[in-house]
XYZ file of C-alpha atoms in Angstrom:
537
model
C 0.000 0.000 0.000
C 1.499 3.773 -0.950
C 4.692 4.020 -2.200
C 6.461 2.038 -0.229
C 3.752 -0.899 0.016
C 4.304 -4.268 -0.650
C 3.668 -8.113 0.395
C 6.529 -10.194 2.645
C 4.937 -13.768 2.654
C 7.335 -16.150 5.280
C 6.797 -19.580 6.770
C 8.645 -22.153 8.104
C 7.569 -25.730 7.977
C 7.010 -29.242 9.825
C 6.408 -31.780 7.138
C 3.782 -34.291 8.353
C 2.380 -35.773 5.624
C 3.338 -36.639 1.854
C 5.730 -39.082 0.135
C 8.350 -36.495 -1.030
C 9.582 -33.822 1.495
C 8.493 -30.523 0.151
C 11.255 -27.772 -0.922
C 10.178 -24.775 0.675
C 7.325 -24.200 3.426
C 5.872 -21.477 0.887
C 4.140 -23.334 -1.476
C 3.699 -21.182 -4.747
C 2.038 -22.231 -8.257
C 2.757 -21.443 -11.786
C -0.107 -18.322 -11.345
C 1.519 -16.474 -9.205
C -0.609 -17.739 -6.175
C 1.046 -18.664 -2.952
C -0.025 -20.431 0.105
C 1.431 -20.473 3.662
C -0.305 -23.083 5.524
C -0.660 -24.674 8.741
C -2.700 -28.105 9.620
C -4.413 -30.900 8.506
C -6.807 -31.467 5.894
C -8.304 -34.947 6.398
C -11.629 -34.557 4.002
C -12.765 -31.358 1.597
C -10.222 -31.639 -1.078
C -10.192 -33.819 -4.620
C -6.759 -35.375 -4.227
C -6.049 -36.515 -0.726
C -4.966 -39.895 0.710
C -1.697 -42.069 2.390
C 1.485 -40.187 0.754
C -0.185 -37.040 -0.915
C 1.078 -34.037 0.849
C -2.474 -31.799 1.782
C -0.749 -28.278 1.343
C 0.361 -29.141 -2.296
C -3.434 -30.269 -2.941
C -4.817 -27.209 -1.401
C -2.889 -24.897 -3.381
C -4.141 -26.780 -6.690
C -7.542 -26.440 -5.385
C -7.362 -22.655 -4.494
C -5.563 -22.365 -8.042
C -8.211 -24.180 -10.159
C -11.003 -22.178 -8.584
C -12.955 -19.097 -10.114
C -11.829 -15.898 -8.842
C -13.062 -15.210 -5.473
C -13.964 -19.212 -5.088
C -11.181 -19.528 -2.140
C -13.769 -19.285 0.344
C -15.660 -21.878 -1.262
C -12.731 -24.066 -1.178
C -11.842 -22.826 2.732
C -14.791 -23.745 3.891
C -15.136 -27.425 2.762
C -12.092 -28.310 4.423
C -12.066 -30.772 7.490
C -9.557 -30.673 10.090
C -7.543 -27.931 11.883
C -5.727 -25.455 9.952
C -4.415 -21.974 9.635
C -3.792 -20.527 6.450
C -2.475 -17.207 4.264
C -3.152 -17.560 0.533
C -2.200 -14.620 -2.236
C -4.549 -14.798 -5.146
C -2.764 -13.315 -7.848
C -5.033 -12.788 -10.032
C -7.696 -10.876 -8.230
C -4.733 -9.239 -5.816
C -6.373 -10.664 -2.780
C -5.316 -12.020 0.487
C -6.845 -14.762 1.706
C -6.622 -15.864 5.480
C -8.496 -17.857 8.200
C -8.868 -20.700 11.023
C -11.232 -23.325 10.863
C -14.258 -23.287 12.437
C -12.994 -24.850 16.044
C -9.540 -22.041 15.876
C -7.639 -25.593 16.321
C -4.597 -23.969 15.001
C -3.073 -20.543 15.875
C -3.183 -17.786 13.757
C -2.575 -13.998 15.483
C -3.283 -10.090 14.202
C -1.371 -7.459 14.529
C -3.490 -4.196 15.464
C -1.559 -2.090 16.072
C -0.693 0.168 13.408
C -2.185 0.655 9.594
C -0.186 -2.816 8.243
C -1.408 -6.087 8.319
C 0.496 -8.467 10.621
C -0.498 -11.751 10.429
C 1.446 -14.388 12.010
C 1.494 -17.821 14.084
C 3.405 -16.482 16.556
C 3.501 -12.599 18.297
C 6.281 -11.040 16.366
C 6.684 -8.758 19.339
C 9.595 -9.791 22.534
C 7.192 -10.476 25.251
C 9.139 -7.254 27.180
C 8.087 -4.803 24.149
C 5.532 -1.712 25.624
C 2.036 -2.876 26.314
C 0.349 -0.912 23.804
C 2.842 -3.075 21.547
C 2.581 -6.459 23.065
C -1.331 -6.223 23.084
C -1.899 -5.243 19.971
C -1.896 -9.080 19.233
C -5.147 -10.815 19.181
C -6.051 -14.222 17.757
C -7.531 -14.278 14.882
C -11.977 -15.740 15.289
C -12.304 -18.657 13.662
C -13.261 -17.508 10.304
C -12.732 -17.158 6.577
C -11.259 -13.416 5.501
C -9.843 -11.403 2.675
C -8.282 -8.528 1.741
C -8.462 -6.791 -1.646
C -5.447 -4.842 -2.361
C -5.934 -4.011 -5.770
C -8.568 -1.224 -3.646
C -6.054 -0.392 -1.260
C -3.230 1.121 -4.390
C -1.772 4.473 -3.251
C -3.766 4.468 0.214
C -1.743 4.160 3.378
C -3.789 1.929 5.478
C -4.852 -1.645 4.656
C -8.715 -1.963 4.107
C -10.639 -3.793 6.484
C -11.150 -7.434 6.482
C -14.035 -9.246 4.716
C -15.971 -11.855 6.779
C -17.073 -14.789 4.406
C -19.742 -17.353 5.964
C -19.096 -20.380 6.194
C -21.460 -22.481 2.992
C -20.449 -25.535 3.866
C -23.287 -27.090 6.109
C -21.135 -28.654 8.987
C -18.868 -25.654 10.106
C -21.902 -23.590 9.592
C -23.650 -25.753 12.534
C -20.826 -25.280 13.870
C -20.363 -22.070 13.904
C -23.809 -21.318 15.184
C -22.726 -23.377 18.413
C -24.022 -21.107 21.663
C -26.538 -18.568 19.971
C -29.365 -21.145 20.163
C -31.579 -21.005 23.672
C -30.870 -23.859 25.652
C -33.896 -25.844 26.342
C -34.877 -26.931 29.638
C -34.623 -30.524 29.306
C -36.130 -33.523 31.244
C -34.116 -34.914 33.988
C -31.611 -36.883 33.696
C -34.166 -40.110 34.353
C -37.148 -38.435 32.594
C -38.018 -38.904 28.868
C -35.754 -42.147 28.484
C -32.628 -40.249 27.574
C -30.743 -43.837 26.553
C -27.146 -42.394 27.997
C -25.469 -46.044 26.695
C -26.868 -45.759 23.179
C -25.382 -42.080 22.356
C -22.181 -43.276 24.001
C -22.094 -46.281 21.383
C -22.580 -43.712 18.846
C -20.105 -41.319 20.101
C -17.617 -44.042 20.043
C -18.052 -45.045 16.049
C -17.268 -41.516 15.312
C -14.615 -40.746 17.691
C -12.928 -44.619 16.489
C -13.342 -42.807 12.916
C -11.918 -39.311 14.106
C -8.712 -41.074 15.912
C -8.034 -43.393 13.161
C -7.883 -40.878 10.932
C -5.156 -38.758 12.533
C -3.282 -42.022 13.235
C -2.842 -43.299 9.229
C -2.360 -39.430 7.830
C 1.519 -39.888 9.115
C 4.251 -40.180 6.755
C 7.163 -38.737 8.366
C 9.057 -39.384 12.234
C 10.944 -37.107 14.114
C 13.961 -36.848 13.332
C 15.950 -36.953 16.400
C 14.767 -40.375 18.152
C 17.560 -42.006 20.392
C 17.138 -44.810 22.640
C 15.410 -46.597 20.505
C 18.098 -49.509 19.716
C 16.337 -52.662 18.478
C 12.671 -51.527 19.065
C 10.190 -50.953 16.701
C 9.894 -46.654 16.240
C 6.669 -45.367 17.279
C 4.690 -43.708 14.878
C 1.997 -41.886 17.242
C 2.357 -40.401 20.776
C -0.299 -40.081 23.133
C -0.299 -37.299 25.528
C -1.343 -39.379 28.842
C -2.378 -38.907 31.787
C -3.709 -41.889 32.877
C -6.928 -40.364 33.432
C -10.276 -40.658 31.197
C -9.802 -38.837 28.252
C -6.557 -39.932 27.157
C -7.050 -43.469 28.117
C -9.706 -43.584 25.379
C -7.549 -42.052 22.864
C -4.276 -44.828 23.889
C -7.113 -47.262 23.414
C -8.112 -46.698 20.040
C -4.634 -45.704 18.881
C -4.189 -48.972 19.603
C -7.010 -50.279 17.739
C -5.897 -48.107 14.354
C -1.889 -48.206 14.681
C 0.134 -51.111 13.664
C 3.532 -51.102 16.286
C 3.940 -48.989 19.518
C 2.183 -46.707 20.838
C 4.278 -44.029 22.871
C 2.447 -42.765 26.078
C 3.967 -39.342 27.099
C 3.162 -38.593 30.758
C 5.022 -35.476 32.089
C 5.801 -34.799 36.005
C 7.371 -32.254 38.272
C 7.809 -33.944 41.744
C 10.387 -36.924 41.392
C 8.116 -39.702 39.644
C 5.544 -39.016 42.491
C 2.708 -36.688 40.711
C -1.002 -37.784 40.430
C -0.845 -38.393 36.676
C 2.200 -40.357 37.352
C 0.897 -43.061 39.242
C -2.380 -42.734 37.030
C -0.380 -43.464 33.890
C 1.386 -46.783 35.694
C -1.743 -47.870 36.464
C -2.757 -47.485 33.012
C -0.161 -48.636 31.043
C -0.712 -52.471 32.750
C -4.633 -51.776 31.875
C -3.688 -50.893 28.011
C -1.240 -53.698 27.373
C -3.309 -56.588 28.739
C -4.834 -55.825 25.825
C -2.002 -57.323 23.469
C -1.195 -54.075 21.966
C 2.112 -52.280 22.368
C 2.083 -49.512 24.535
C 5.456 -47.430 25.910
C 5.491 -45.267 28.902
C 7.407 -42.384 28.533
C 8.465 -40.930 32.002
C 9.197 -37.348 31.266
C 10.582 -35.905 34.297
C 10.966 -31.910 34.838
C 11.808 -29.460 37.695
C 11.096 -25.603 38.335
C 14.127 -24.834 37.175
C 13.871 -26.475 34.072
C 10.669 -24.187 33.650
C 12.889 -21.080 34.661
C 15.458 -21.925 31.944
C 12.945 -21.810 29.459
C 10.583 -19.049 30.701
C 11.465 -16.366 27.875
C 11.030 -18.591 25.279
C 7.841 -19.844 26.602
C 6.642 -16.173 27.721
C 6.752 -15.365 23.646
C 4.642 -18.200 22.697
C 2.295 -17.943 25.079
C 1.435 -14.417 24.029
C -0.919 -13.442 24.105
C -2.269 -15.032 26.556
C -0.303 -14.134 29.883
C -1.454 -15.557 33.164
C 0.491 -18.121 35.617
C -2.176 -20.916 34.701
C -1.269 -20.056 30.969
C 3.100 -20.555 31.771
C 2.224 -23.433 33.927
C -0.003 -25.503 31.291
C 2.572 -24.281 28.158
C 5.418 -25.667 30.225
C 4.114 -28.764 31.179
C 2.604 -29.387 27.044
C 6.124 -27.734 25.971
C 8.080 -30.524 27.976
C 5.847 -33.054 27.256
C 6.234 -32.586 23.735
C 10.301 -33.381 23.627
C 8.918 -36.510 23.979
C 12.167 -37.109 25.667
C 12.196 -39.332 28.811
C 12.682 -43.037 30.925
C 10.832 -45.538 28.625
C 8.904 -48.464 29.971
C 6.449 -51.053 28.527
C 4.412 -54.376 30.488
C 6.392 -57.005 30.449
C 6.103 -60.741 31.834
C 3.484 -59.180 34.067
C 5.109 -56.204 35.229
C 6.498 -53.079 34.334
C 10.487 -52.918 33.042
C 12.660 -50.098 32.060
C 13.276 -50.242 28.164
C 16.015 -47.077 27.765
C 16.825 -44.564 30.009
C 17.218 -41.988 27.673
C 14.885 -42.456 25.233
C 13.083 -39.748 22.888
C 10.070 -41.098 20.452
C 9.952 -40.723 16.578
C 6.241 -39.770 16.712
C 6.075 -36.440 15.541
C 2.096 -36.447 15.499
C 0.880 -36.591 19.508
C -2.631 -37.436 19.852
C -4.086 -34.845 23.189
C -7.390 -34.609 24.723
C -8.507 -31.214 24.364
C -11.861 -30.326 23.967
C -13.336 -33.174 26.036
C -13.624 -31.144 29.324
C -15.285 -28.456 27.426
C -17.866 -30.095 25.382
C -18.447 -32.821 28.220
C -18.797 -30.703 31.482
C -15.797 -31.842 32.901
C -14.830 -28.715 33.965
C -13.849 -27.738 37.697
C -11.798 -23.909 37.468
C -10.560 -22.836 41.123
C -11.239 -24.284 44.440
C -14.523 -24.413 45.715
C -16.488 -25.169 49.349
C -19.751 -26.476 49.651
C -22.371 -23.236 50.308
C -23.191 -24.101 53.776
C -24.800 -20.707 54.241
C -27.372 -21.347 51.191
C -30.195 -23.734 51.226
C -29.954 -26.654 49.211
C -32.720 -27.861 47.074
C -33.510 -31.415 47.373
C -32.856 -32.020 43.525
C -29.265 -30.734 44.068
C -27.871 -32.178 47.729
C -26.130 -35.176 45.969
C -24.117 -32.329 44.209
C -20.114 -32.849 45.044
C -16.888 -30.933 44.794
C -18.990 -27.635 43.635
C -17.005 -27.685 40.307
C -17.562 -24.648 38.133
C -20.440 -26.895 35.993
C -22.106 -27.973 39.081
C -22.710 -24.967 40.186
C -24.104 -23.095 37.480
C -26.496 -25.993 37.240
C -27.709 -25.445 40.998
C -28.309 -22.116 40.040
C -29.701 -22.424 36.742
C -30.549 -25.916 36.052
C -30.109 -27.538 32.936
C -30.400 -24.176 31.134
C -27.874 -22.627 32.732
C -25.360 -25.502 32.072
C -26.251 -26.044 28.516
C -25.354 -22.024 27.999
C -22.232 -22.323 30.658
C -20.836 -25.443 28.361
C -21.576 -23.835 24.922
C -19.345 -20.807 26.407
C -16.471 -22.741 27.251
C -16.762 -24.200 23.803
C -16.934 -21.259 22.092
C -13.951 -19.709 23.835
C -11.367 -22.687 23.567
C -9.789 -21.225 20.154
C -9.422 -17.672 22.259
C -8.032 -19.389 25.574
C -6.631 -22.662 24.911
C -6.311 -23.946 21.274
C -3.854 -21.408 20.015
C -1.538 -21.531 22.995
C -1.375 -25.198 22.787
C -0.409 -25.420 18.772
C 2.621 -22.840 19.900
C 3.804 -24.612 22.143
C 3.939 -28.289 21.091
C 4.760 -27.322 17.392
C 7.369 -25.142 18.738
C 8.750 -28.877 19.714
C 9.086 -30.119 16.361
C 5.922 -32.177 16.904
C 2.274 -32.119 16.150
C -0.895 -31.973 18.148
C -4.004 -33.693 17.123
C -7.352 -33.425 18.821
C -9.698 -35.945 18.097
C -12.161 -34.879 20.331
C -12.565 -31.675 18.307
C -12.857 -33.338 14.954
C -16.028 -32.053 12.844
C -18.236 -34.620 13.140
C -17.703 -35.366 17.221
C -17.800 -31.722 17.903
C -21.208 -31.346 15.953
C -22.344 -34.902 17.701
C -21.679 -33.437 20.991
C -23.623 -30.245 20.459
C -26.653 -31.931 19.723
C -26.425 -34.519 22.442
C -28.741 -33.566 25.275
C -26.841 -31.937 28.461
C -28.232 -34.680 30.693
C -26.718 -37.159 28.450
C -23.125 -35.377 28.227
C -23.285 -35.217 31.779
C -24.926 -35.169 35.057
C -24.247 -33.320 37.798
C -26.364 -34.992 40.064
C -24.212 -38.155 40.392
C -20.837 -37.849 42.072
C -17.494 -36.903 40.754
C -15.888 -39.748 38.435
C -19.215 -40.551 37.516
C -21.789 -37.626 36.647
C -18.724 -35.306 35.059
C -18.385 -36.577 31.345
C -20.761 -39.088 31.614
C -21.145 -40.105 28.113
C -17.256 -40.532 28.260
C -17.334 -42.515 31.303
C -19.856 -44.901 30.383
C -17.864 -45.213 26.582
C -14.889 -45.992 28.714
C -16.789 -49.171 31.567
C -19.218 -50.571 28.635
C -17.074 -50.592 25.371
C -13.933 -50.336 25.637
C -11.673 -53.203 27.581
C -9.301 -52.255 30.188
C -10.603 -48.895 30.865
C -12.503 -49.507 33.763
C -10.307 -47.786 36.452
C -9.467 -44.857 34.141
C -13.401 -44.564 33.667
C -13.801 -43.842 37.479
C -10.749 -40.966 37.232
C -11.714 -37.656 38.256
C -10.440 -35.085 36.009
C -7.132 -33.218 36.779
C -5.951 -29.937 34.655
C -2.443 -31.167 33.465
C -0.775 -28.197 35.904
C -2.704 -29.773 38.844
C -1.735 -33.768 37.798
C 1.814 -32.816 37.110
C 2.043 -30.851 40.457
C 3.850 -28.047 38.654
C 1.000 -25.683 39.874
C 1.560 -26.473 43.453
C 5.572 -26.153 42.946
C 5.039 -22.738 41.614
C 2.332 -22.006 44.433
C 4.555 -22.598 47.106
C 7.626 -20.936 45.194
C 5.452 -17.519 44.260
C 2.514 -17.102 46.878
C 3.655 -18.931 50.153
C 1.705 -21.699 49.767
C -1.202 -23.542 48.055
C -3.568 -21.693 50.290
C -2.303 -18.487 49.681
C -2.557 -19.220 45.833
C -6.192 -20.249 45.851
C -6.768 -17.115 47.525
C -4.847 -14.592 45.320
C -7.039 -16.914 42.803
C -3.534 -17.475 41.452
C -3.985 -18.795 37.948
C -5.692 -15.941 36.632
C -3.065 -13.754 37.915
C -1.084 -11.564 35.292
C 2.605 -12.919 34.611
C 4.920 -10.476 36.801
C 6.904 -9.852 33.252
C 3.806 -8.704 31.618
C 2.420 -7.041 34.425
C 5.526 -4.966 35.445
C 5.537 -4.079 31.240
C 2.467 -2.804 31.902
C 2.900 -0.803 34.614
């Protein structure tokens, strides 16, 4: 734009998929069109399948279509991506995230250019009118004609394109219906085991899917020796949700699986012992599964704070630095390895780091589920309980907006922390783990689950009259006892953030506020980094 305008197109890539590696991350055609993309593409295009890269088939879509079809094209795409695409002929700029925000793309605001990016361009220590000009981009489809924008000095404004393909545009819709009241959870024979049946055929489909779309390991495995690489990682716990995606890795992957299972406090976390317990449940199965103990300290964190303080940007509280470090670890795969063995569990390598460079994580379950619990919370002795609500335990965040609102009220309270995850959670995560040399997957969040799940009834998805471990993620939990073997303790889990199972929340409690007390009453995770806050000040 003006006389000194022009277009600086950059990537950098991490080749997942396709038989031949790819020259450059910019992919460019014989038109003058170029493409800088980030994701997976698992349905939506002509030419996809095992050994076709999807960023090269993308391009030749966007390429072959009538001018001003890239929306079109954008919008029949399934799976997580975030993507910049020139079209040369009509001197548009094309950009957008998928309907979910599953991968991150960020905008610069703060002056008359157009910044797009993956990452904040800005040092976390630049001013604060600076840093937080960065926002992440909605989930959305969006262009930019600069043909209208010749000898102006400010880019135009971005065009919002709806979404014409029916499925993201359910999706998209997702929390601007009115809940319904509902029947109770034992009224209007709601058949709980059925829609878990169901939600198991498409989440099989979903996790199978990002399991056979893999034609390239990590580069840097050691430890390995004699054994048979792994081509998938699982980002475990031990508890519920990523016990059901180890299990039907194991069901779609021929070879290892690789169970990553990160911890701050010697070996002795929560998770920890969860994921020991696990992997004996898992391989009495006859599959091959491989704990990978990866153990971390504060100071580990510390050595890697500025790095992780500019991906995390810009999101910038201590619950944000604590969950990045513990993914960011996670994700260097990089740890003790141990598998089942003569009916106990053996040390394989002690210094071992997986080939997987695709990691299979549970995000989204919580959310669409209501698994949450945010904070620390004591029962409300003071107020009178109804006798509909006095089975109601641990006063999670979901629990109590239904004993204030009823069914209503959690419907609307999950449908919000769905339609927030791409602001608060998705694009942090894809920083942090890609920033690793690795790749998150999040079967939970595929299309067709994520639509599934919206139309399930609340009292179905969960029920908040039945105890923790069993009314939280209900429909998960009874997937997990009835259908799928060896999850039966993992079914019964209660849910633990990763900072809270990892312990590296209540290491950096008692480090920064005194105690775990003190934390919970400084409400400590929301609290503003120091670095960003002194910046601000």
């Amino acid at each position: 734009t003006g006389e000194e305008g022009g277009l600086l197109l950059r990537a950098s890539l991490l080749q997942v998929r396709g038989g031949a590696k790819l020259g450059g991350p910019q992919l460019a055609d014989g038109l003058g069109n170029v493409l800088c993309f980030n994701g997976e593409i698992y349905s939506g295009l002509s030419e996809l399948g095992q050994g076709v890269n999807d960023g090269a088939a993308l391009l030749s879509e966007l390429g072959a279509s009538p001018e001003g079809g890239a929306a079109g094209v954008f919008s029949r795409l399934r799976g997580p991506w975030a993507a910049i695409f020139w079209e040369e002929g009509t001197q548009t700029l094309w950009y957008g995230r998928d309907v979910i925000g599953r991968r991150s793309l960020l905008r610069f605001k703060g002056d008359d250019r157009l910044v797009l990016s993956s990452v904040s361009l800005s040092p976390f220590d630049a001013p604060e009118e600076v840093r937080s000009a960065w926002e992440e981009v909605p989930p959305g489809i969006y262009s930019v004609s600069l043909a209208s924008a010749v000898g102006s000095n400010a880019v135009p404004e971005p065009l919002h394109h709806e979404w014409v393909d029916p499925i993201p545009a359910a999706l998209a819709q997702r929390g601007k219906e009115e809940p319904s009241s509902g029947p109770g959870p034992t009224e209007g024979g709601l058949d709980v085991m059925a829609s878990a049946e169901h939600l198991l055929r498409l989440l099989r489909n979903s996790v199978k899917l990002r399991c056979s779309l893999v034609d390239h390991r990590y580069d840097h495995s050691q430890g390995v020796g004699d054994l048979p690489q792994a081509k998938v990682a699982v980002l475990y716990s031990g508890g519920l949700d990523s016990a059901i995606l180890a299990a039907l890795a194991g069901e779609a992957v021929e070879g290892p699986i690789d169970l990553i299972n990160v911890c701050f406090v010697g070996g002795k976390s929560p998770d920890r012992l969860a994921a020991l317990e696990g992997l004996r449940d898992l391989s009495e199965s006859g599959r091959e599964y491989r704990l990978v103990e990866v153990d971390s300290t504060l100071q580990e964190v510390d050595a890697m704070r500025s790095r992780l303080l500019q991906l995390l940007q810009p999101t910038e509280t201590i619950m944000d630095l604590n969950i990045g470090a513990s993914l960011s670890i996670a994700a260097r795969c990089k740890g003790r390895l141990k598998r089942f063995q003569d009916g106990g569990i053996v040390t394989v390598s002690e210094d071992y780091t997986s080939a997987a460079r695709v990691i299979l994580c549970g995000q989204g379950a919580d959310e669409q589920c209501g698994g949450k619990r945010t904070g620390v919370f004591e029962p409300l002795r003071s107020r009178p309980v109804s006798t509909d609500t006095k089975t109601l335990l641990g006063y999670g965040r979901h629990k109590t907006k239904f004993q204030n609102g009823g069914w209503p009220a959690l419907s609307k309270e999950i449908e919000h922390d769905v339609n927030r995850l791409w602001r608060r959670n998705l694009g942090r995560d894809d920083r942090v783990i890609s920033d690793q040399g690795r790749e998150a997957r999040f079967p939970f969040l595929d299309e067709d689950v994520a639509l599934s799940l919206h139309k399930m009834a609340v009292e179905v998805k969960c029920d908040p009259l039945k105890p923790l471990g069993e009314g939280d993620k209900q429909v998960l939990r009874v997937m997990a006892k009835n259908f799928l073997p060896g999850l039966a303790r993992a079914s019964q889990r209660p849910k633990r953030a990763i900072q809270f199972g990892t312990r590296i929340a209540k290491l950096a409690n008692a480090r920064d506020f005194g105690s775990n007390r003190a934390a919970n009453m400084a409400s400590a995770g929301s609290v503003v980094l120091p670095e960003f806050d002194a910046v601000g000040r």
